[in-house]
Amino acid sequence: MTGGAGFVGGHVVASLVATGARVRVLDDFSTGSMDNLCHARTLGLADADIRAVDIAALEGQQEIRDWRPSVVVHLAANAAFARSIRDPYLDARINVLGTIGVLAAAASCGAEKVVLASSGGTVYGELPAGAARLAEDAPRTPVSPYGLSKLTADRYAELYRELFGLPHTALALANVYGPGQDPGAGVVAATARAVATGRRPLIYGDGRQTRDFVHVSDVAEAFRRAVNAPPCATVNIGTGIETRIADVVAEVCRCFGVPTTPRYAPERPGEVTRICLDNRRAAELLGWRPTVGLVEGIAGVVDTLRAPEPAGA
């Protein structure tokens, strides 16, 4: 698995190891952490199967060829939207060239399939006015470098299927959140960290933008099912529920028991106004449905950040 030491990757590794799979983690640890692999290691992930390599470099691709896995799970990516705006070259190197290298290595070593993370929050672009959800056959018109690089990676996976017979499943993830997420990677984590450290949360734009928030434990289960299911091209992994950013911020503040007094900053370029994914295909092909509601999931994030009670209190 590439990117296995990341926020999502660590949960996916643990989910697979728990079912008896042998997993080898490839990660350059530029954003990943051994902390994200603690649970997987207690379940049996061997230290020898954790390799610090760059999958966009030849050494990372050679690791895949040497190991000859039956399934390649590809999660390594630049997942930072803002970073893609600042440095689209780096974003493309990781998300496009890295994916090409992984696909080439998987095809050359005879892998049965590749399961890769796509971005349901960016590859489709704007949810059309009047539409409730985006299905997998919706037009794809990304409006950010990150969305474009993830769409390009998806297209390469499709080409490798057509040209080299390498099957794949691309899970188009909605906005993933959960305990342990980097505060720079999502509004739930950023807001919770701000409130936990006594700062006012920040909202870009007016807060009426909407997202489809899916818990990381549900995402890990989707990957586990995709690894064990027949390849099925693109599958949306989201809740099908559209939630305003301002409402998420308010719920985090409510869980902490503090007033909702956000700061506002100009809307960031390249962000869409509305996102919501149709998840019926995931139910049909993977037997997957989300199980963690947003209120419950936010409470779990807050619980991990809440300061402990002083001794004797």
PDB file of C-alpha atoms in Angstrom:
ATOM      1  CA  MET A   1       0.000   0.000   0.000  1.00  0.00           C
ATOM      2  CA  THR A   2       1.288   3.424  -0.903  1.00  0.00           C
ATOM      3  CA  GLY A   3       0.649   6.293   1.508  1.00  0.00           C
ATOM      4  CA  GLY A   4      -0.102   3.817   4.286  1.00  0.00           C
ATOM      5  CA  ALA A   5       1.327   6.062   7.003  1.00  0.00           C
ATOM      6  CA  GLY A   6      -1.112   8.874   6.255  1.00  0.00           C
ATOM      7  CA  PHE A   7      -4.312   9.719   8.093  1.00  0.00           C
ATOM      8  CA  VAL A   8      -6.561   7.622   5.862  1.00  0.00           C
ATOM      9  CA  GLY A   9      -3.818   5.133   5.068  1.00  0.00           C
ATOM     10  CA  GLY A  10      -3.225   4.188   8.694  1.00  0.00           C
ATOM     11  CA  HIS A  11      -6.888   3.312   9.124  1.00  0.00           C
ATOM     12  CA  VAL A  12      -6.946   1.303   5.902  1.00  0.00           C
ATOM     13  CA  VAL A  13      -3.796  -0.621   6.857  1.00  0.00           C
ATOM     14  CA  ALA A  14      -5.283  -1.499  10.254  1.00  0.00           C
ATOM     15  CA  SER A  15      -8.549  -2.613   8.636  1.00  0.00           C
ATOM     16  CA  LEU A  16      -6.730  -4.930   6.234  1.00  0.00           C
ATOM     17  CA  VAL A  17      -4.299  -6.339   8.798  1.00  0.00           C
ATOM     18  CA  ALA A  18      -7.210  -7.062  11.138  1.00  0.00           C
ATOM     19  CA  THR A  19      -8.692  -9.381   8.505  1.00  0.00           C
ATOM     20  CA  GLY A  20      -5.467 -11.347   8.121  1.00  0.00           C
ATOM     21  CA  ALA A  21      -4.008  -9.635   5.064  1.00  0.00           C
ATOM     22  CA  ARG A  22      -0.286  -9.096   4.841  1.00  0.00           C
ATOM     23  CA  VAL A  23       0.316  -5.441   4.032  1.00  0.00           C
ATOM     24  CA  ARG A  24       3.492  -3.679   3.004  1.00  0.00           C
ATOM     25  CA  VAL A  25       3.454   0.080   3.564  1.00  0.00           C
ATOM     26  CA  LEU A  26       5.297   2.397   1.178  1.00  0.00           C
ATOM     27  CA  ASP A  27       5.428   6.007   2.362  1.00  0.00           C
ATOM     28  CA  ASP A  28       7.987   8.804   2.150  1.00  0.00           C
ATOM     29  CA  PHE A  29       6.821  10.130   5.555  1.00  0.00           C
ATOM     30  CA  SER A  30       6.735  13.701   4.289  1.00  0.00           C
ATOM     31  CA  THR A  31       3.266  14.005   5.787  1.00  0.00           C
ATOM     32  CA  GLY A  32       2.698  10.480   7.080  1.00  0.00           C
ATOM     33  CA  SER A  33       3.682   9.355  10.548  1.00  0.00           C
ATOM     34  CA  MET A  34       4.503   6.157  12.416  1.00  0.00           C
ATOM     35  CA  ASP A  35       1.842   7.280  14.885  1.00  0.00           C
ATOM     36  CA  ASN A  36      -0.755   6.538  12.217  1.00  0.00           C
ATOM     37  CA  LEU A  37       0.481   2.934  12.098  1.00  0.00           C
ATOM     38  CA  CYS A  38       0.410   2.246  15.843  1.00  0.00           C
ATOM     39  CA  HIS A  39      -2.891   0.390  15.731  1.00  0.00           C
ATOM     40  CA  ALA A  40      -1.895  -1.652  12.686  1.00  0.00           C
ATOM     41  CA  ARG A  41       1.363  -2.638  14.397  1.00  0.00           C
ATOM     42  CA  THR A  42      -0.488  -3.891  17.457  1.00  0.00           C
ATOM     43  CA  LEU A  43      -2.617  -5.987  15.087  1.00  0.00           C
ATOM     44  CA  GLY A  44       0.439  -7.571  13.482  1.00  0.00           C
ATOM     45  CA  LEU A  45       1.879  -5.190  10.880  1.00  0.00           C
ATOM     46  CA  ALA A  46       5.573  -6.059  10.777  1.00  0.00           C
ATOM     47  CA  ASP A  47       8.156  -3.295  11.044  1.00  0.00           C
ATOM     48  CA  ALA A  48       9.980  -4.912   8.114  1.00  0.00           C
ATOM     49  CA  ASP A  49       6.917  -4.218   5.987  1.00  0.00           C
ATOM     50  CA  ILE A  50       7.106  -0.459   6.571  1.00  0.00           C
ATOM     51  CA  ARG A  51       9.312   1.075   3.885  1.00  0.00           C
ATOM     52  CA  ALA A  52      10.317   4.751   3.689  1.00  0.00           C
ATOM     53  CA  VAL A  53      10.335   5.348  -0.071  1.00  0.00           C
ATOM     54  CA  ASP A  54       9.037   7.895  -2.565  1.00  0.00           C
ATOM     55  CA  ILE A  55       6.540   6.247  -4.924  1.00  0.00           C
ATOM     56  CA  ALA A  56       7.136   8.978  -7.501  1.00  0.00           C
ATOM     57  CA  ALA A  57      10.770   7.803  -7.709  1.00  0.00           C
ATOM     58  CA  LEU A  58      12.140   4.621  -9.260  1.00  0.00           C
ATOM     59  CA  GLU A  59      12.980   3.119  -5.874  1.00  0.00           C
ATOM     60  CA  GLY A  60       9.343   3.214  -4.803  1.00  0.00           C
ATOM     61  CA  GLN A  61       8.176   1.582  -8.004  1.00  0.00           C
ATOM     62  CA  GLN A  62      10.867  -1.095  -7.661  1.00  0.00           C
ATOM     63  CA  GLU A  63       9.564  -1.933  -4.183  1.00  0.00           C
ATOM     64  CA  ILE A  64       6.243  -2.855  -5.786  1.00  0.00           C
ATOM     65  CA  ARG A  65       7.895  -4.934  -8.509  1.00  0.00           C
ATOM     66  CA  ASP A  66      10.097  -6.773  -6.017  1.00  0.00           C
ATOM     67  CA  TRP A  67       7.250  -7.618  -3.654  1.00  0.00           C
ATOM     68  CA  ARG A  68       4.769  -8.608  -6.384  1.00  0.00           C
ATOM     69  CA  PRO A  69       1.563  -7.921  -4.414  1.00  0.00           C
ATOM     70  CA  SER A  70      -1.726  -9.376  -5.571  1.00  0.00           C
ATOM     71  CA  VAL A  71      -3.492  -6.046  -4.956  1.00  0.00           C
ATOM     72  CA  VAL A  72      -1.933  -2.567  -4.914  1.00  0.00           C
ATOM     73  CA  VAL A  73      -3.761  -0.014  -2.781  1.00  0.00           C
ATOM     74  CA  HIS A  74      -2.663   3.462  -3.868  1.00  0.00           C
ATOM     75  CA  LEU A  75      -3.256   6.240  -1.350  1.00  0.00           C
ATOM     76  CA  ALA A  76      -0.038   8.255  -1.639  1.00  0.00           C
ATOM     77  CA  ALA A  77      -0.958  11.761  -2.775  1.00  0.00           C
ATOM     78  CA  ASN A  78      -0.715  15.430  -2.139  1.00  0.00           C
ATOM     79  CA  ALA A  79      -4.075  15.772  -0.405  1.00  0.00           C
ATOM     80  CA  ALA A  80      -3.605  19.418   0.598  1.00  0.00           C
ATOM     81  CA  PHE A  81      -5.882  21.551  -1.573  1.00  0.00           C
ATOM     82  CA  ALA A  82      -4.150  24.812  -0.610  1.00  0.00           C
ATOM     83  CA  ARG A  83      -0.747  23.310  -1.368  1.00  0.00           C
ATOM     84  CA  SER A  84      -1.882  22.460  -4.891  1.00  0.00           C
ATOM     85  CA  ILE A  85      -2.690  26.131  -5.464  1.00  0.00           C
ATOM     86  CA  ARG A  86       0.721  27.244  -4.183  1.00  0.00           C
ATOM     87  CA  ASP A  87       2.724  24.549  -5.948  1.00  0.00           C
ATOM     88  CA  PRO A  88       0.846  22.837  -8.780  1.00  0.00           C
ATOM     89  CA  TYR A  89       4.091  21.327 -10.070  1.00  0.00           C
ATOM     90  CA  LEU A  90       4.631  19.401  -6.836  1.00  0.00           C
ATOM     91  CA  ASP A  91       0.970  18.427  -6.786  1.00  0.00           C
ATOM     92  CA  ALA A  92       1.243  16.990 -10.302  1.00  0.00           C
ATOM     93  CA  ARG A  93       4.498  15.183  -9.540  1.00  0.00           C
ATOM     94  CA  ILE A  94       2.955  13.319  -6.630  1.00  0.00           C
ATOM     95  CA  ASN A  95      -0.589  12.791  -7.870  1.00  0.00           C
ATOM     96  CA  VAL A  96       0.025  12.243 -11.578  1.00  0.00           C
ATOM     97  CA  LEU A  97       3.595  10.981 -12.008  1.00  0.00           C
ATOM     98  CA  GLY A  98       3.390   9.001  -8.773  1.00  0.00           C
ATOM     99  CA  THR A  99       0.215   7.294  -9.949  1.00  0.00           C
ATOM    100  CA  ILE A 100       1.693   6.492 -13.359  1.00  0.00           C
ATOM    101  CA  GLY A 101       4.660   4.865 -11.646  1.00  0.00           C
ATOM    102  CA  VAL A 102       2.429   2.800  -9.368  1.00  0.00           C
ATOM    103  CA  LEU A 103       0.253   1.662 -12.277  1.00  0.00           C
ATOM    104  CA  ALA A 104       3.301   0.744 -14.364  1.00  0.00           C
ATOM    105  CA  ALA A 105       4.835  -1.229 -11.502  1.00  0.00           C
ATOM    106  CA  ALA A 106       1.555  -2.998 -10.743  1.00  0.00           C
ATOM    107  CA  ALA A 107       1.072  -3.956 -14.385  1.00  0.00           C
ATOM    108  CA  SER A 108       4.634  -5.217 -14.790  1.00  0.00           C
ATOM    109  CA  CYS A 109       4.558  -7.430 -11.690  1.00  0.00           C
ATOM    110  CA  GLY A 110       1.226  -9.051 -12.495  1.00  0.00           C
ATOM    111  CA  ALA A 111      -0.960  -7.473  -9.828  1.00  0.00           C
ATOM    112  CA  GLU A 112      -4.592  -8.552  -9.994  1.00  0.00           C
ATOM    113  CA  LYS A 113      -5.846  -4.984  -9.609  1.00  0.00           C
ATOM    114  CA  VAL A 114      -5.195  -1.531  -8.201  1.00  0.00           C
ATOM    115  CA  VAL A 115      -7.496   0.152  -5.699  1.00  0.00           C
ATOM    116  CA  LEU A 116      -6.817   3.876  -5.640  1.00  0.00           C
ATOM    117  CA  ALA A 117      -8.136   6.933  -3.860  1.00  0.00           C
ATOM    118  CA  SER A 118      -9.829   9.475  -6.077  1.00  0.00           C
ATOM    119  CA  SER A 119     -11.387  12.723  -4.857  1.00  0.00           C
ATOM    120  CA  GLY A 120     -15.145  12.948  -5.008  1.00  0.00           C
ATOM    121  CA  GLY A 121     -14.852  16.377  -3.458  1.00  0.00           C
ATOM    122  CA  THR A 122     -12.903  17.887  -6.362  1.00  0.00           C
ATOM    123  CA  VAL A 123     -12.873  15.802  -9.568  1.00  0.00           C
ATOM    124  CA  TYR A 124     -16.513  16.544 -10.437  1.00  0.00           C
ATOM    125  CA  GLY A 125     -16.314  20.267  -9.899  1.00  0.00           C
ATOM    126  CA  GLU A 126     -19.428  22.204  -8.969  1.00  0.00           C
ATOM    127  CA  LEU A 127     -22.662  20.449  -8.056  1.00  0.00           C
ATOM    128  CA  PRO A 128     -25.115  21.824 -10.666  1.00  0.00           C
ATOM    129  CA  ALA A 129     -27.901  24.096  -9.477  1.00  0.00           C
ATOM    130  CA  GLY A 130     -30.985  22.063  -8.711  1.00  0.00           C
ATOM    131  CA  ALA A 131     -29.052  18.780  -8.430  1.00  0.00           C
ATOM    132  CA  ALA A 132     -29.099  16.932  -5.126  1.00  0.00           C
ATOM    133  CA  ARG A 133     -26.091  14.642  -5.612  1.00  0.00           C
ATOM    134  CA  LEU A 134     -23.334  13.741  -8.055  1.00  0.00           C
ATOM    135  CA  ALA A 135     -23.294  10.210  -9.463  1.00  0.00           C
ATOM    136  CA  GLU A 136     -20.262   8.541 -10.999  1.00  0.00           C
ATOM    137  CA  ASP A 137     -21.394   9.368 -14.541  1.00  0.00           C
ATOM    138  CA  ALA A 138     -21.585  13.119 -13.839  1.00  0.00           C
ATOM    139  CA  PRO A 139     -19.382  15.415 -15.961  1.00  0.00           C
ATOM    140  CA  ARG A 140     -15.938  15.974 -14.475  1.00  0.00           C
ATOM    141  CA  THR A 141     -14.876  19.595 -14.584  1.00  0.00           C
ATOM    142  CA  PRO A 142     -12.400  20.239 -11.751  1.00  0.00           C
ATOM    143  CA  VAL A 143     -11.629  23.842 -10.859  1.00  0.00           C
ATOM    144  CA  SER A 144      -8.391  23.403  -8.876  1.00  0.00           C
ATOM    145  CA  PRO A 145      -4.949  21.925  -9.569  1.00  0.00           C
ATOM    146  CA  TYR A 146      -5.663  19.224  -6.975  1.00  0.00           C
ATOM    147  CA  GLY A 147      -8.925  18.235  -8.645  1.00  0.00           C
ATOM    148  CA  LEU A 148      -7.264  18.206 -12.052  1.00  0.00           C
ATOM    149  CA  SER A 149      -4.334  16.075 -10.884  1.00  0.00           C
ATOM    150  CA  LYS A 150      -6.657  13.540  -9.231  1.00  0.00           C
ATOM    151  CA  LEU A 151      -8.836  13.391 -12.341  1.00  0.00           C
ATOM    152  CA  THR A 152      -5.724  12.861 -14.486  1.00  0.00           C
ATOM    153  CA  ALA A 153      -4.664  10.018 -12.196  1.00  0.00           C
ATOM    154  CA  ASP A 154      -8.097   8.449 -12.652  1.00  0.00           C
ATOM    155  CA  ARG A 155      -7.774   8.743 -16.419  1.00  0.00           C
ATOM    156  CA  TYR A 156      -4.395   7.007 -16.343  1.00  0.00           C
ATOM    157  CA  ALA A 157      -5.925   4.153 -14.357  1.00  0.00           C
ATOM    158  CA  GLU A 158      -8.593   3.847 -17.051  1.00  0.00           C
ATOM    159  CA  LEU A 159      -5.930   3.816 -19.773  1.00  0.00           C
ATOM    160  CA  TYR A 160      -3.904   1.136 -17.998  1.00  0.00           C
ATOM    161  CA  ARG A 161      -7.045  -1.003 -17.861  1.00  0.00           C
ATOM    162  CA  GLU A 162      -7.693  -0.529 -21.575  1.00  0.00           C
ATOM    163  CA  LEU A 163      -4.089  -0.779 -22.832  1.00  0.00           C
ATOM    164  CA  PHE A 164      -2.514  -3.247 -20.409  1.00  0.00           C
ATOM    165  CA  GLY A 165      -5.443  -5.121 -18.902  1.00  0.00           C
ATOM    166  CA  LEU A 166      -4.845  -3.833 -15.368  1.00  0.00           C
ATOM    167  CA  PRO A 167      -8.202  -3.738 -13.549  1.00  0.00           C
ATOM    168  CA  HIS A 168      -8.844  -1.025 -10.993  1.00  0.00           C
ATOM    169  CA  THR A 169     -11.322   0.453  -8.568  1.00  0.00           C
ATOM    170  CA  ALA A 170     -11.150   4.192  -7.899  1.00  0.00           C
ATOM    171  CA  LEU A 171     -12.902   5.235  -4.701  1.00  0.00           C
ATOM    172  CA  ALA A 172     -14.053   8.833  -5.134  1.00  0.00           C
ATOM    173  CA  LEU A 173     -13.905  10.004  -1.533  1.00  0.00           C
ATOM    174  CA  ALA A 174     -16.058  12.775  -0.132  1.00  0.00           C
ATOM    175  CA  ASN A 175     -14.596  15.024   2.597  1.00  0.00           C
ATOM    176  CA  VAL A 176     -12.947  12.573   4.972  1.00  0.00           C
ATOM    177  CA  TYR A 177     -12.625  13.491   8.655  1.00  0.00           C
ATOM    178  CA  GLY A 178     -11.980  11.798  11.976  1.00  0.00           C
ATOM    179  CA  PRO A 179      -9.681  11.650  15.002  1.00  0.00           C
ATOM    180  CA  GLY A 180      -6.015  12.237  14.282  1.00  0.00           C
ATOM    181  CA  GLN A 181      -6.464  14.231  11.093  1.00  0.00           C
ATOM    182  CA  ASP A 182      -3.988  17.004  10.359  1.00  0.00           C
ATOM    183  CA  PRO A 183      -5.675  20.352  11.169  1.00  0.00           C
ATOM    184  CA  GLY A 184      -4.625  21.659   7.769  1.00  0.00           C
ATOM    185  CA  ALA A 185      -6.525  18.915   5.954  1.00  0.00           C
ATOM    186  CA  GLY A 186     -10.151  19.656   6.734  1.00  0.00           C
ATOM    187  CA  VAL A 187     -12.642  21.962   8.418  1.00  0.00           C
ATOM    188  CA  VAL A 188     -13.563  19.521  11.197  1.00  0.00           C
ATOM    189  CA  ALA A 189      -9.939  19.022  12.266  1.00  0.00           C
ATOM    190  CA  ALA A 190      -9.028  22.686  11.816  1.00  0.00           C
ATOM    191  CA  THR A 191     -12.012  23.936  13.806  1.00  0.00           C
ATOM    192  CA  ALA A 192     -11.550  21.397  16.589  1.00  0.00           C
ATOM    193  CA  ARG A 193      -7.856  22.221  16.936  1.00  0.00           C
ATOM    194  CA  ALA A 194      -8.549  25.954  16.991  1.00  0.00           C
ATOM    195  CA  VAL A 195     -11.200  25.701  19.700  1.00  0.00           C
ATOM    196  CA  ALA A 196      -9.127  23.236  21.742  1.00  0.00           C
ATOM    197  CA  THR A 197      -6.251  25.720  21.806  1.00  0.00           C
ATOM    198  CA  GLY A 198      -8.412  28.719  22.684  1.00  0.00           C
ATOM    199  CA  ARG A 199      -8.603  30.282  19.239  1.00  0.00           C
ATOM    200  CA  ARG A 200     -11.597  31.316  17.164  1.00  0.00           C
ATOM    201  CA  PRO A 201     -12.250  28.984  14.227  1.00  0.00           C
ATOM    202  CA  LEU A 202     -11.692  30.288  10.720  1.00  0.00           C
ATOM    203  CA  ILE A 203     -14.230  30.126   7.896  1.00  0.00           C
ATOM    204  CA  TYR A 204     -13.243  30.879   4.308  1.00  0.00           C
ATOM    205  CA  GLY A 205     -16.075  32.663   2.511  1.00  0.00           C
ATOM    206  CA  ASP A 206     -19.491  33.012   4.125  1.00  0.00           C
ATOM    207  CA  GLY A 207     -19.779  29.456   5.464  1.00  0.00           C
ATOM    208  CA  ARG A 208     -22.733  28.558   3.280  1.00  0.00           C
ATOM    209  CA  GLN A 209     -20.563  26.293   1.120  1.00  0.00           C
ATOM    210  CA  THR A 210     -21.556  22.655   1.516  1.00  0.00           C
ATOM    211  CA  ARG A 211     -19.620  19.414   1.733  1.00  0.00           C
ATOM    212  CA  ASP A 212     -20.341  15.699   2.102  1.00  0.00           C
ATOM    213  CA  PHE A 213     -18.518  14.578   5.262  1.00  0.00           C
ATOM    214  CA  VAL A 214     -17.618  10.883   5.575  1.00  0.00           C
ATOM    215  CA  HIS A 215     -15.912   9.372   8.625  1.00  0.00           C
ATOM    216  CA  VAL A 216     -12.482   7.812   8.186  1.00  0.00           C
ATOM    217  CA  SER A 217     -13.615   4.505   9.711  1.00  0.00           C
ATOM    218  CA  ASP A 218     -16.263   4.199   7.003  1.00  0.00           C
ATOM    219  CA  VAL A 219     -13.658   5.035   4.359  1.00  0.00           C
ATOM    220  CA  ALA A 220     -11.354   2.308   5.685  1.00  0.00           C
ATOM    221  CA  GLU A 221     -14.201  -0.184   5.438  1.00  0.00           C
ATOM    222  CA  ALA A 222     -14.852   0.895   1.848  1.00  0.00           C
ATOM    223  CA  PHE A 223     -11.223   0.178   0.941  1.00  0.00           C
ATOM    224  CA  ARG A 224     -11.329  -3.197   2.688  1.00  0.00           C
ATOM    225  CA  ARG A 225     -14.393  -4.148   0.681  1.00  0.00           C
ATOM    226  CA  ALA A 226     -12.902  -2.837  -2.578  1.00  0.00           C
ATOM    227  CA  VAL A 227      -9.759  -4.921  -2.051  1.00  0.00           C
ATOM    228  CA  ASN A 228     -11.876  -8.068  -1.748  1.00  0.00           C
ATOM    229  CA  ALA A 229     -14.500  -7.232  -4.411  1.00  0.00           C
ATOM    230  CA  PRO A 230     -14.247  -7.471  -8.203  1.00  0.00           C
ATOM    231  CA  PRO A 231     -12.824  -4.304  -9.811  1.00  0.00           C
ATOM    232  CA  CYS A 232     -15.569  -1.797 -10.528  1.00  0.00           C
ATOM    233  CA  ALA A 233     -13.997   1.394 -11.985  1.00  0.00           C
ATOM    234  CA  THR A 234     -15.199   4.497 -10.106  1.00  0.00           C
ATOM    235  CA  VAL A 235     -17.293   4.297  -6.941  1.00  0.00           C
ATOM    236  CA  ASN A 236     -18.387   7.264  -4.820  1.00  0.00           C
ATOM    237  CA  ILE A 237     -17.721   6.976  -1.102  1.00  0.00           C
ATOM    238  CA  GLY A 238     -19.810   9.577   0.693  1.00  0.00           C
ATOM    239  CA  THR A 239     -22.895   9.929   2.834  1.00  0.00           C
ATOM    240  CA  GLY A 240     -25.176  11.608   0.313  1.00  0.00           C
ATOM    241  CA  ILE A 241     -25.836  14.326   2.906  1.00  0.00           C
ATOM    242  CA  GLU A 242     -25.023  17.950   2.128  1.00  0.00           C
ATOM    243  CA  THR A 243     -23.855  19.995   5.141  1.00  0.00           C
ATOM    244  CA  ARG A 244     -22.929  23.664   5.363  1.00  0.00           C
ATOM    245  CA  ILE A 245     -19.442  24.562   6.591  1.00  0.00           C
ATOM    246  CA  ALA A 246     -20.963  27.033   9.073  1.00  0.00           C
ATOM    247  CA  ASP A 247     -23.074  24.230  10.580  1.00  0.00           C
ATOM    248  CA  VAL A 248     -20.017  22.027  11.016  1.00  0.00           C
ATOM    249  CA  VAL A 249     -18.177  24.834  12.815  1.00  0.00           C
ATOM    250  CA  ALA A 250     -21.207  25.411  15.044  1.00  0.00           C
ATOM    251  CA  GLU A 251     -21.424  21.711  15.925  1.00  0.00           C
ATOM    252  CA  VAL A 252     -17.743  21.537  16.871  1.00  0.00           C
ATOM    253  CA  CYS A 253     -18.181  24.585  19.103  1.00  0.00           C
ATOM    254  CA  ARG A 254     -21.293  23.051  20.661  1.00  0.00           C
ATOM    255  CA  CYS A 255     -19.393  19.878  21.510  1.00  0.00           C
ATOM    256  CA  PHE A 256     -16.729  21.954  23.240  1.00  0.00           C
ATOM    257  CA  GLY A 257     -19.405  23.982  25.020  1.00  0.00           C
ATOM    258  CA  VAL A 258     -18.216  27.325  23.679  1.00  0.00           C
ATOM    259  CA  PRO A 259     -20.010  30.044  21.673  1.00  0.00           C
ATOM    260  CA  THR A 260     -19.750  29.957  17.901  1.00  0.00           C
ATOM    261  CA  THR A 261     -17.689  33.055  17.099  1.00  0.00           C
ATOM    262  CA  PRO A 262     -15.779  32.292  13.908  1.00  0.00           C
ATOM    263  CA  ARG A 263     -13.391  34.550  12.058  1.00  0.00           C
ATOM    264  CA  TYR A 264     -13.962  34.992   8.333  1.00  0.00           C
ATOM    265  CA  ALA A 265     -11.444  35.155   5.496  1.00  0.00           C
ATOM    266  CA  PRO A 266     -11.931  35.587   1.740  1.00  0.00           C
ATOM    267  CA  GLU A 267     -13.052  32.514  -0.140  1.00  0.00           C
ATOM    268  CA  ARG A 268     -10.082  30.577  -1.507  1.00  0.00           C
ATOM    269  CA  PRO A 269      -9.667  30.305  -5.283  1.00  0.00           C
ATOM    270  CA  GLY A 270     -10.459  26.926  -6.790  1.00  0.00           C
ATOM    271  CA  GLU A 271     -13.010  25.885  -4.156  1.00  0.00           C
ATOM    272  CA  VAL A 272     -16.433  24.687  -5.215  1.00  0.00           C
ATOM    273  CA  THR A 273     -19.606  25.897  -3.540  1.00  0.00           C
ATOM    274  CA  ARG A 274     -21.480  22.613  -3.185  1.00  0.00           C
ATOM    275  CA  ILE A 275     -20.437  18.962  -2.931  1.00  0.00           C
ATOM    276  CA  CYS A 276     -22.640  15.935  -2.300  1.00  0.00           C
ATOM    277  CA  LEU A 277     -22.116  12.404  -3.618  1.00  0.00           C
ATOM    278  CA  ASP A 278     -24.583   9.738  -4.675  1.00  0.00           C
ATOM    279  CA  ASN A 279     -23.448   6.543  -2.906  1.00  0.00           C
ATOM    280  CA  ARG A 280     -25.899   4.030  -4.359  1.00  0.00           C
ATOM    281  CA  ARG A 281     -23.242   2.361  -6.504  1.00  0.00           C
ATOM    282  CA  ALA A 282     -21.123   1.663  -3.425  1.00  0.00           C
ATOM    283  CA  ALA A 283     -24.105  -0.095  -1.851  1.00  0.00           C
ATOM    284  CA  GLU A 284     -24.763  -2.129  -5.003  1.00  0.00           C
ATOM    285  CA  LEU A 285     -21.188  -3.155  -5.871  1.00  0.00           C
ATOM    286  CA  LEU A 286     -19.402  -3.149  -2.507  1.00  0.00           C
ATOM    287  CA  GLY A 287     -22.253  -3.637  -0.065  1.00  0.00           C
ATOM    288  CA  TRP A 288     -20.997  -0.452   1.610  1.00  0.00           C
ATOM    289  CA  ARG A 289     -22.999   2.141   3.484  1.00  0.00           C
ATOM    290  CA  PRO A 290     -21.827   4.863   5.888  1.00  0.00           C
ATOM    291  CA  THR A 291     -22.394   4.040   9.540  1.00  0.00           C
ATOM    292  CA  VAL A 292     -21.054   7.080  11.436  1.00  0.00           C
ATOM    293  CA  GLY A 293     -23.268  10.164  11.486  1.00  0.00           C
ATOM    294  CA  LEU A 294     -21.689  13.609  11.412  1.00  0.00           C
ATOM    295  CA  VAL A 295     -22.776  14.617  14.926  1.00  0.00           C
ATOM    296  CA  GLU A 296     -21.371  11.374  16.339  1.00  0.00           C
ATOM    297  CA  GLY A 297     -18.201  11.699  14.298  1.00  0.00           C
ATOM    298  CA  ILE A 298     -17.540  15.292  15.367  1.00  0.00           C
ATOM    299  CA  ALA A 299     -18.057  14.305  19.003  1.00  0.00           C
ATOM    300  CA  GLY A 300     -15.369  11.655  18.581  1.00  0.00           C
ATOM    301  CA  VAL A 301     -12.918  14.179  17.163  1.00  0.00           C
ATOM    302  CA  VAL A 302     -13.617  16.598  20.018  1.00  0.00           C
ATOM    303  CA  ASP A 303     -13.190  13.852  22.628  1.00  0.00           C
ATOM    304  CA  THR A 304      -9.647  13.167  21.406  1.00  0.00           C
ATOM    305  CA  LEU A 305      -8.698  16.834  21.753  1.00  0.00           C
ATOM    306  CA  ARG A 306     -10.506  17.799  24.927  1.00  0.00           C
ATOM    307  CA  ALA A 307      -8.056  18.663  27.699  1.00  0.00           C
ATOM    308  CA  PRO A 308      -8.114  16.120  30.547  1.00  0.00           C
ATOM    309  CA  GLU A 309      -9.588  17.110  33.865  1.00  0.00           C
ATOM    310  CA  PRO A 310      -6.957  18.266  36.404  1.00  0.00           C
ATOM    311  CA  ALA A 311      -6.132  15.693  39.065  1.00  0.00           C
ATOM    312  CA  GLY A 312      -8.512  15.924  42.009  1.00  0.00           C
ATOM    313  CA  ALA A 313     -11.046  18.018  40.113  1.00  0.00           C
TER     314      ALA A 313
END
